[in-house]
Amino acid sequence: MGVLLLRNVSFTDGRTGLDVLAQGGRIADIGTALAAPEGAEIIEGRGCLLSPPFVDAHFHMDATLSYGLPRVNESGTLLEGIALWGELKPQLTQDALVERAMRYCDWAVAKGLLAIRSHVDVCDDRLLAVEALLHVKQRVKPYIDLQLVAFPQDGVLRSPTALGNLQRALDMGVDVVGGIPHFERTMADGAESVRLLCELAAKRGLMVDMHCDESDDPLSRHIETLAFHTQRLGLQGRVTGSHLTSMHSMDNYYVSKLIPLIAEARVNAVANPLINITLQGRHDSYPKRRGMTRVPELMAAGVNVGFGHDCVMDPWYSLGSADMLEVAHMGLHVAQMTSQSQMRSCFDAVTVNNAKVLGLTDYGIEVGRPANFVLLQARDTIEAIRLRATRLAVVRNGEVIARTPAATARIELSGRSSDIDWSL
Ligand SMILES: [Zn+2]
């Protein structure tokens, strides 16, 4: 492993003018004007932001890059997306799944996204996608931490073989227990699915991450049940409620009781801004609800809130490019998190907060930790979101694994020409 010295970088906490030395795959020193060891590769940071890698707390790698197969989602709704995925599932092959996932992982590396939690559908009795993504997980291990969630897309109670398949997937090495209570046949079945899946996770010592209340139904109550079983079973800090979009539509009085229960149980919340803003509110005329969960209120109550990408070019979403800054940008707008501290929180939501959701140890730029980071063409985290900053260099275990040339533009107007500087 080589030696790498980054000169004059800024940190996400506002410190500037620092050098970072990576040696033997780990961060060996952080300071000012560090001496370059013999043979070190030197990257001039020029005041740019050095961030820990981006982390995606919610993704579907088994469906990614399948846009248009076998057809596109005409209504744009969640339910047509699920139906479309059901049409595609019997046609899936292992090779195609692996090839698409590996391509997506290349995109992720280029964007400095080096840890991903992906749900994998276990409702296909062949468990083809599980096998494919376990294979991908091993292949990308040198450069991406890929965590897998056993996700019963068709409902663990509603689909007759789902529970058995889910347990088989866990036996095969899938890391996290998933669920989808709002898709079960009744509210009571949804609550029952939360109980049995949390008990299964407690028995196996695993984390839980459920698609929870992904609807505009103000009476959907599965997050309450999830928080209840989390505290009952002592799973505090190991459980995540993904989406929680119904909270957008809930009665304010009820939410004033609910959020403290989520905080007490230390249940993580993951919003998926790009997907929530496109899939929710589809049955509204005007006014049309945004549908994203109550991010600033959850954060203010001390709940760990992450942002996920959820989908890229699949039955539910036709855009995306593994760019977590685009996710943060959308989250900031949808939640109207426009104060300086709130904008910085949106950057945390795609880095440190998501790292906490995944339970990543050794995350962050500190001496002794793995030398994993991204050099962004921006001076601070707010500018990084504003510009969806270029990833000048992506470093994993002290090695540069991706580079992108700096974004530049030159204007040529009559009488004058100049290079554009996008900073204030
Ligand atoms: Zn999802």
Coordinates of C-alpha atoms and ligand atoms in Angstrom, one line a residue:
M1 CA 0.0 0.0 0.0
G2 CA 1.3 3.4 -1.0
V3 CA 1.7 6.6 1.0
L4 CA -0.7 9.5 0.2
L5 CA -0.5 13.1 1.4
L6 CA -3.3 15.5 0.9
R7 CA -2.3 19.1 1.4
N8 CA -4.4 22.0 2.5
V9 CA -7.9 20.5 2.8
S10 CA -11.0 21.7 4.8
F11 CA -13.0 19.4 7.1
T12 CA -16.7 19.1 7.4
D13 CA -16.6 20.6 10.9
G14 CA -15.2 23.8 9.5
R15 CA -11.5 23.3 10.2
T16 CA -9.3 24.5 7.3
G17 CA -5.7 24.4 6.1
L18 CA -5.0 20.8 7.2
D19 CA -2.9 18.1 5.7
V20 CA -3.9 14.4 5.9
L21 CA -1.3 11.6 5.6
A22 CA -2.4 8.1 4.8
Q23 CA 0.0 5.2 5.3
G24 CA -0.6 1.4 5.3
G25 CA -4.2 2.0 4.4
R26 CA -4.9 4.1 7.5
I27 CA -4.8 7.7 8.5
A28 CA -1.4 8.2 10.0
D29 CA -1.4 11.9 10.8
I30 CA -3.5 15.1 10.5
G31 CA -1.9 18.5 11.0
T32 CA -0.5 21.6 9.3
A33 CA 2.5 21.5 6.9
L34 CA 3.1 17.8 7.4
A35 CA 6.4 16.6 5.8
A36 CA 6.0 14.3 2.8
P37 CA 7.5 10.9 3.3
E38 CA 9.8 9.6 0.6
G39 CA 7.8 8.4 -2.5
A40 CA 4.5 9.7 -1.2
E41 CA 1.8 10.7 -3.8
I42 CA 0.8 14.2 -3.1
I43 CA -2.6 15.7 -3.8
E44 CA -2.9 19.5 -3.5
G45 CA -6.3 20.2 -1.9
R46 CA -6.3 23.9 -2.4
G47 CA -8.7 24.4 0.4
C48 CA -11.3 21.9 -0.9
L49 CA -13.5 19.9 1.4
L50 CA -12.3 16.4 2.5
S51 CA -15.4 14.4 3.6
P52 CA -15.8 10.9 4.9
P53 CA -17.3 8.8 2.1
F54 CA -21.0 9.1 1.3
V55 CA -23.2 6.4 2.7
D56 CA -26.6 5.3 1.4
A57 CA -28.9 3.9 4.1
H58 CA -31.6 2.8 1.8
F59 CA -31.3 1.3 -1.7
H60 CA -32.6 -1.5 -4.0
M61 CA -29.6 -3.0 -5.8
D62 CA -31.6 -5.9 -7.2
A63 CA -33.8 -3.6 -9.2
T64 CA -31.4 -0.9 -10.2
L65 CA -30.7 0.0 -13.8
S66 CA -33.6 -2.1 -15.0
Y67 CA -35.6 0.9 -16.2
G68 CA -37.9 0.0 -19.1
L69 CA -37.8 -3.7 -18.3
P70 CA -40.3 -5.1 -19.3
R71 CA -42.0 -1.7 -19.6
V72 CA -42.0 1.7 -17.9
N73 CA -44.2 2.8 -15.0
E74 CA -47.0 4.8 -16.7
S75 CA -48.9 6.0 -13.6
G76 CA -45.7 6.7 -11.6
T77 CA -47.2 5.2 -8.4
L78 CA -45.6 3.0 -5.8
L79 CA -48.3 0.3 -6.5
E80 CA -47.7 0.2 -10.2
G81 CA -43.9 0.0 -9.5
I82 CA -44.5 -3.0 -7.2
A83 CA -46.7 -4.6 -9.9
L84 CA -44.1 -3.9 -12.6
W85 CA -41.3 -5.4 -10.5
G86 CA -43.6 -8.5 -10.1
E87 CA -43.7 -8.8 -13.9
L88 CA -39.9 -8.5 -14.2
K89 CA -39.0 -10.9 -11.4
P90 CA -39.7 -14.2 -13.3
Q91 CA -37.5 -12.9 -16.1
L92 CA -34.5 -12.1 -14.0
T93 CA -31.3 -14.0 -14.4
Q94 CA -28.4 -14.1 -12.1
D95 CA -25.9 -12.8 -14.7
A96 CA -28.1 -9.8 -15.5
L97 CA -28.6 -9.0 -11.8
V98 CA -24.9 -9.2 -11.1
E99 CA -24.0 -7.2 -14.2
R100 CA -26.4 -4.3 -13.3
A101 CA -25.4 -4.3 -9.6
M102 CA -21.7 -4.2 -10.5
R103 CA -22.3 -1.3 -12.9
Y104 CA -24.1 0.6 -10.2
C105 CA -21.2 0.0 -7.8
D106 CA -18.9 1.6 -10.4
W107 CA -21.1 4.6 -10.5
A108 CA -21.1 4.7 -6.7
V109 CA -17.3 4.6 -6.5
A110 CA -17.1 7.5 -9.0
K111 CA -19.4 9.5 -6.7
G112 CA -17.6 8.7 -3.5
L113 CA -20.4 6.5 -2.2
L114 CA -18.5 3.7 -0.4
A115 CA -21.1 2.2 1.9
I116 CA -24.6 1.1 0.8
R117 CA -27.5 -0.7 2.6
S118 CA -29.5 -2.5 0.0
H119 CA -32.8 -4.2 0.4
V120 CA -33.1 -7.5 -1.5
D121 CA -36.4 -9.0 -2.4
V122 CA -36.9 -12.5 -0.9
C123 CA -40.3 -13.2 -2.4
D124 CA -39.0 -15.0 -5.4
D125 CA -38.7 -18.7 -4.2
R126 CA -35.5 -19.1 -6.2
L127 CA -33.8 -16.4 -4.1
L128 CA -32.0 -15.5 -7.3
A129 CA -31.5 -11.9 -6.2
V130 CA -30.2 -12.9 -2.8
E131 CA -27.6 -15.2 -4.3
A132 CA -26.6 -12.5 -6.9
L133 CA -26.2 -9.7 -4.3
L134 CA -24.3 -11.9 -1.8
H135 CA -21.9 -12.6 -4.7
V136 CA -21.7 -8.8 -5.5
K137 CA -21.1 -8.0 -1.8
Q138 CA -18.0 -10.2 -1.9
R139 CA -16.8 -8.8 -5.2
V140 CA -17.1 -5.2 -4.1
K141 CA -15.8 -5.7 -0.6
P142 CA -12.4 -4.1 -1.3
Y143 CA -14.0 -0.8 -2.1
I144 CA -17.7 -0.8 -1.0
D145 CA -19.3 -1.9 2.3
L146 CA -22.5 -3.5 1.0
Q147 CA -25.0 -4.4 3.7
L148 CA -28.1 -6.5 2.7
V149 CA -31.6 -6.4 4.1
A150 CA -33.9 -9.4 3.6
F151 CA -36.9 -7.6 2.2
P152 CA -40.3 -9.4 1.8
Q153 CA -41.6 -7.1 -1.0
D154 CA -45.0 -8.8 -1.3
G155 CA -45.6 -8.9 2.5
V156 CA -44.2 -11.4 4.9
L157 CA -47.7 -12.6 5.8
R158 CA -49.5 -11.7 2.6
S159 CA -47.1 -13.8 0.5
P160 CA -47.3 -17.5 1.5
T161 CA -43.6 -18.4 1.1
A162 CA -42.1 -15.1 2.2
L163 CA -41.3 -15.9 5.9
G164 CA -39.6 -19.1 5.0
N165 CA -37.6 -17.4 2.2
L166 CA -36.7 -14.6 4.5
Q167 CA -35.2 -17.0 7.0
R168 CA -33.4 -18.8 4.3
A169 CA -31.9 -15.5 3.1
L170 CA -30.7 -14.8 6.7
D171 CA -29.2 -18.3 6.9
M172 CA -27.3 -17.5 3.6
G173 CA -25.7 -14.4 5.1
V174 CA -28.1 -11.5 4.5
D175 CA -27.4 -9.0 7.4
V176 CA -30.6 -7.3 8.3
V177 CA -34.3 -8.2 8.8
G178 CA -36.7 -6.2 6.6
G179 CA -40.4 -5.8 6.4
I180 CA -43.3 -3.9 4.7
P181 CA -46.2 -3.7 7.2
H182 CA -48.3 -1.2 5.2
F183 CA -48.4 -3.7 2.3
E184 CA -49.9 -6.5 4.4
R185 CA -53.6 -7.2 4.0
T186 CA -54.8 -5.4 7.1
M187 CA -53.5 -2.9 9.7
A188 CA -53.6 -5.8 12.2
D189 CA -51.5 -8.1 9.9
G190 CA -49.1 -5.2 9.5
A191 CA -48.7 -4.9 13.2
E192 CA -48.3 -8.7 13.5
S193 CA -45.6 -8.7 10.8
V194 CA -43.7 -6.0 12.8
R195 CA -43.9 -8.1 16.0
L196 CA -42.8 -11.4 14.4
L197 CA -39.9 -9.8 12.4
C198 CA -38.6 -7.9 15.4
E199 CA -38.7 -11.1 17.5
L200 CA -36.9 -12.9 14.7
A201 CA -34.2 -10.2 14.7
A202 CA -33.9 -10.3 18.5
K203 CA -33.5 -14.1 18.4
R204 CA -30.8 -13.9 15.8
G205 CA -29.0 -10.8 17.1
L206 CA -29.6 -8.8 13.9
M207 CA -30.6 -5.3 13.0
V208 CA -34.0 -4.4 11.6
D209 CA -34.9 -2.0 8.7
M210 CA -38.5 -1.9 7.6
H211 CA -40.2 -0.1 4.9
C212 CA -42.7 1.5 7.2
D213 CA -45.9 3.6 6.6
E214 CA -44.8 4.4 3.0
S215 CA -48.2 5.9 2.1
D216 CA -50.2 9.1 2.4
D217 CA -52.6 7.4 4.9
P218 CA -52.7 9.6 8.0
L219 CA -53.9 6.6 10.1
S220 CA -51.1 4.3 9.3
R221 CA -49.5 3.4 12.6
H222 CA -46.8 0.9 12.0
I223 CA -43.9 3.2 13.2
E224 CA -45.6 3.3 16.6
T225 CA -45.7 -0.5 16.6
L226 CA -42.1 -0.7 15.5
A227 CA -41.0 1.7 18.3
F228 CA -43.0 -0.3 20.8
H229 CA -41.4 -3.7 19.9
T230 CA -38.0 -2.1 19.7
Q231 CA -38.1 -1.0 23.4
R232 CA -40.0 -4.2 24.4
L233 CA -37.2 -6.4 23.0
G234 CA -34.3 -4.2 23.9
L235 CA -33.4 -3.5 20.3
Q236 CA -32.7 0.2 20.9
G237 CA -30.3 1.7 18.3
R238 CA -30.5 -1.4 16.0
V239 CA -33.8 -0.6 14.3
T240 CA -34.6 1.7 11.4
G241 CA -37.9 2.9 10.1
S242 CA -37.6 3.6 6.4
H243 CA -39.8 6.2 4.6
L244 CA -42.3 7.0 7.4
T245 CA -44.1 9.1 4.8
S246 CA -47.5 8.8 6.4
M247 CA -46.1 11.0 9.2
H248 CA -46.3 13.8 6.8
S249 CA -50.1 13.5 6.8
M250 CA -50.7 12.6 10.4
D251 CA -52.6 14.7 12.9
N252 CA -50.2 17.0 14.7
Y253 CA -51.4 16.1 18.2
Y254 CA -50.7 12.4 17.5
V255 CA -47.2 13.2 16.1
S256 CA -46.4 15.1 19.3
K257 CA -46.8 11.8 21.1
L258 CA -45.2 9.6 18.4
I259 CA -41.9 11.4 17.9
P260 CA -40.8 11.1 21.6
L261 CA -41.6 7.4 21.4
I262 CA -39.4 7.0 18.4
A263 CA -36.6 8.9 20.2
E264 CA -37.0 6.9 23.3
A265 CA -36.6 3.6 21.4
R266 CA -33.7 5.1 19.5
V267 CA -35.2 4.0 16.2
N268 CA -33.4 5.5 13.2
A269 CA -35.5 7.2 10.6
V270 CA -34.6 7.2 6.9
A271 CA -36.3 9.5 4.4
N272 CA -35.9 9.0 0.7
P273 CA -36.4 12.5 -0.7
L274 CA -36.2 11.8 -4.4
I275 CA -38.6 8.9 -4.2
N276 CA -41.0 10.3 -1.6
I277 CA -41.5 13.6 -3.5
T278 CA -42.3 11.6 -6.7
L279 CA -44.3 8.7 -5.4
Q280 CA -46.4 10.3 -2.6
G281 CA -49.3 12.6 -3.1
R282 CA -50.3 10.8 -6.3
H283 CA -54.0 10.6 -5.2
D284 CA -54.1 14.3 -4.4
S285 CA -55.4 16.9 -6.7
Y286 CA -54.5 20.3 -5.2
P287 CA -53.1 21.1 -2.7
K288 CA -50.7 18.2 -3.3
R289 CA -48.8 16.7 -0.3
R290 CA -45.0 16.4 -0.4
G291 CA -45.2 13.1 1.5
M292 CA -41.7 13.2 3.0
T293 CA -41.5 12.4 6.7
R294 CA -41.0 15.2 9.3
V295 CA -37.2 15.4 9.1
P296 CA -36.4 18.6 11.0
E297 CA -38.9 17.7 13.8
L298 CA -37.4 14.2 14.1
M299 CA -33.9 15.7 14.2
A300 CA -34.9 18.3 16.8
A301 CA -36.1 15.5 19.0
G302 CA -32.7 13.8 18.8
V303 CA -33.7 11.0 16.4
N304 CA -30.9 9.9 14.0
V305 CA -32.3 10.7 10.5
G306 CA -30.6 9.6 7.3
F307 CA -31.4 10.2 3.7
G308 CA -31.5 7.3 1.2
H309 CA -31.3 7.2 -2.6
D310 CA -33.8 4.2 -2.7
C311 CA -34.0 3.8 -6.4
V312 CA -32.0 4.6 -9.6
M313 CA -33.5 3.8 -13.0
D314 CA -35.9 1.1 -11.9
P315 CA -39.7 0.4 -11.9
W316 CA -40.2 3.2 -9.3
Y317 CA -37.8 6.0 -10.5
S318 CA -36.4 6.8 -13.9
L319 CA -33.5 9.1 -12.9
G320 CA -30.6 9.1 -10.5
S321 CA -26.8 8.5 -10.7
A322 CA -25.6 7.3 -7.3
D323 CA -25.1 11.0 -6.3
M324 CA -25.9 11.3 -2.6
L325 CA -25.4 15.1 -2.9
E326 CA -28.4 15.1 -5.2
V327 CA -30.3 13.3 -2.5
A328 CA -29.3 15.8 0.1
H329 CA -30.2 18.7 -2.2
M330 CA -33.7 17.3 -2.7
G331 CA -34.1 16.6 1.0
L332 CA -33.1 20.1 1.9
H333 CA -35.7 21.6 -0.5
V334 CA -38.6 19.2 0.3
A335 CA -38.1 19.7 4.1
Q336 CA -37.4 23.5 3.7
M337 CA -34.2 23.0 5.7
T338 CA -32.7 26.3 4.6
S339 CA -31.0 27.6 7.7
Q340 CA -27.2 27.2 7.8
S341 CA -27.3 24.6 10.5
Q342 CA -30.1 22.7 8.7
M343 CA -28.3 22.7 5.4
R344 CA -25.3 21.2 7.2
S345 CA -27.6 18.6 8.8
C346 CA -28.6 17.6 5.2
F347 CA -25.0 16.8 4.5
D348 CA -24.8 14.8 7.7
A349 CA -27.9 12.9 6.6
V350 CA -25.9 11.4 3.7
T351 CA -22.7 10.8 5.6
V352 CA -22.4 10.4 9.4
N353 CA -26.1 9.8 10.1
N354 CA -26.3 7.0 7.5
A355 CA -23.1 5.5 8.9
K356 CA -24.8 5.3 12.2
V357 CA -27.9 3.6 10.6
L358 CA -25.6 0.9 9.1
G359 CA -23.7 0.6 12.3
L360 CA -20.4 1.3 10.6
T361 CA -17.4 1.3 13.0
D362 CA -14.2 3.1 12.0
Y363 CA -16.1 5.7 10.0
G364 CA -14.8 9.3 9.9
I365 CA -11.5 11.1 9.3
E366 CA -9.4 10.5 12.4
V367 CA -5.9 9.2 13.0
G368 CA -5.9 5.4 13.2
R369 CA -9.0 4.9 11.1
P370 CA -9.1 3.5 7.6
A371 CA -8.0 6.2 5.0
N372 CA -11.5 6.4 3.4
F373 CA -12.5 9.8 2.1
V374 CA -13.6 12.0 -0.8
L375 CA -12.1 15.3 -1.9
L376 CA -14.9 17.5 -3.1
Q377 CA -14.6 20.6 -5.3
A378 CA -16.3 22.8 -2.7
R379 CA -15.1 24.7 0.3
D380 CA -17.7 23.5 2.8
T381 CA -20.7 21.1 3.1
I382 CA -23.3 23.7 2.1
E383 CA -21.4 24.6 -1.1
A384 CA -21.0 20.8 -1.7
I385 CA -24.8 20.4 -1.7
R386 CA -25.4 23.6 -3.7
L387 CA -23.0 22.6 -6.5
R388 CA -23.5 18.8 -6.2
A389 CA -19.7 19.1 -6.1
T390 CA -17.3 17.2 -8.3
R391 CA -15.6 14.3 -6.6
L392 CA -12.0 15.2 -7.4
A393 CA -10.6 12.1 -5.7
V394 CA -12.1 9.1 -4.0
V395 CA -9.8 7.3 -1.6
R396 CA -10.3 3.8 -0.1
N397 CA -7.8 2.3 2.3
G398 CA -5.3 5.0 1.3
E399 CA -5.5 4.3 -2.5
V400 CA -7.1 6.7 -5.0
I401 CA -9.9 4.6 -6.6
A402 CA -11.6 7.3 -8.7
R403 CA -10.8 10.7 -10.0
T404 CA -12.9 13.3 -11.8
P405 CA -11.5 16.4 -13.4
A406 CA -12.5 19.7 -11.8
A407 CA -15.6 21.3 -13.2
T408 CA -14.6 24.4 -15.1
A409 CA -16.2 26.8 -17.5
R410 CA -14.9 29.7 -19.5
I411 CA -17.2 32.4 -20.8
E412 CA -16.3 34.2 -24.0
L413 CA -18.3 37.4 -24.4
S414 CA -17.5 40.2 -26.7
G415 CA -14.8 42.3 -25.1
R416 CA -14.0 39.9 -22.2
S417 CA -13.5 36.3 -21.4
S418 CA -12.9 34.7 -18.0
D419 CA -13.0 31.4 -16.1
I420 CA -16.0 31.0 -13.9
D421 CA -15.5 30.6 -10.2
W422 CA -18.7 29.2 -8.7
S423 CA -17.9 30.3 -5.1
L424 CA -19.1 33.6 -3.6
Ligands
ZN1 ZN -37.2 1.1 -0.5

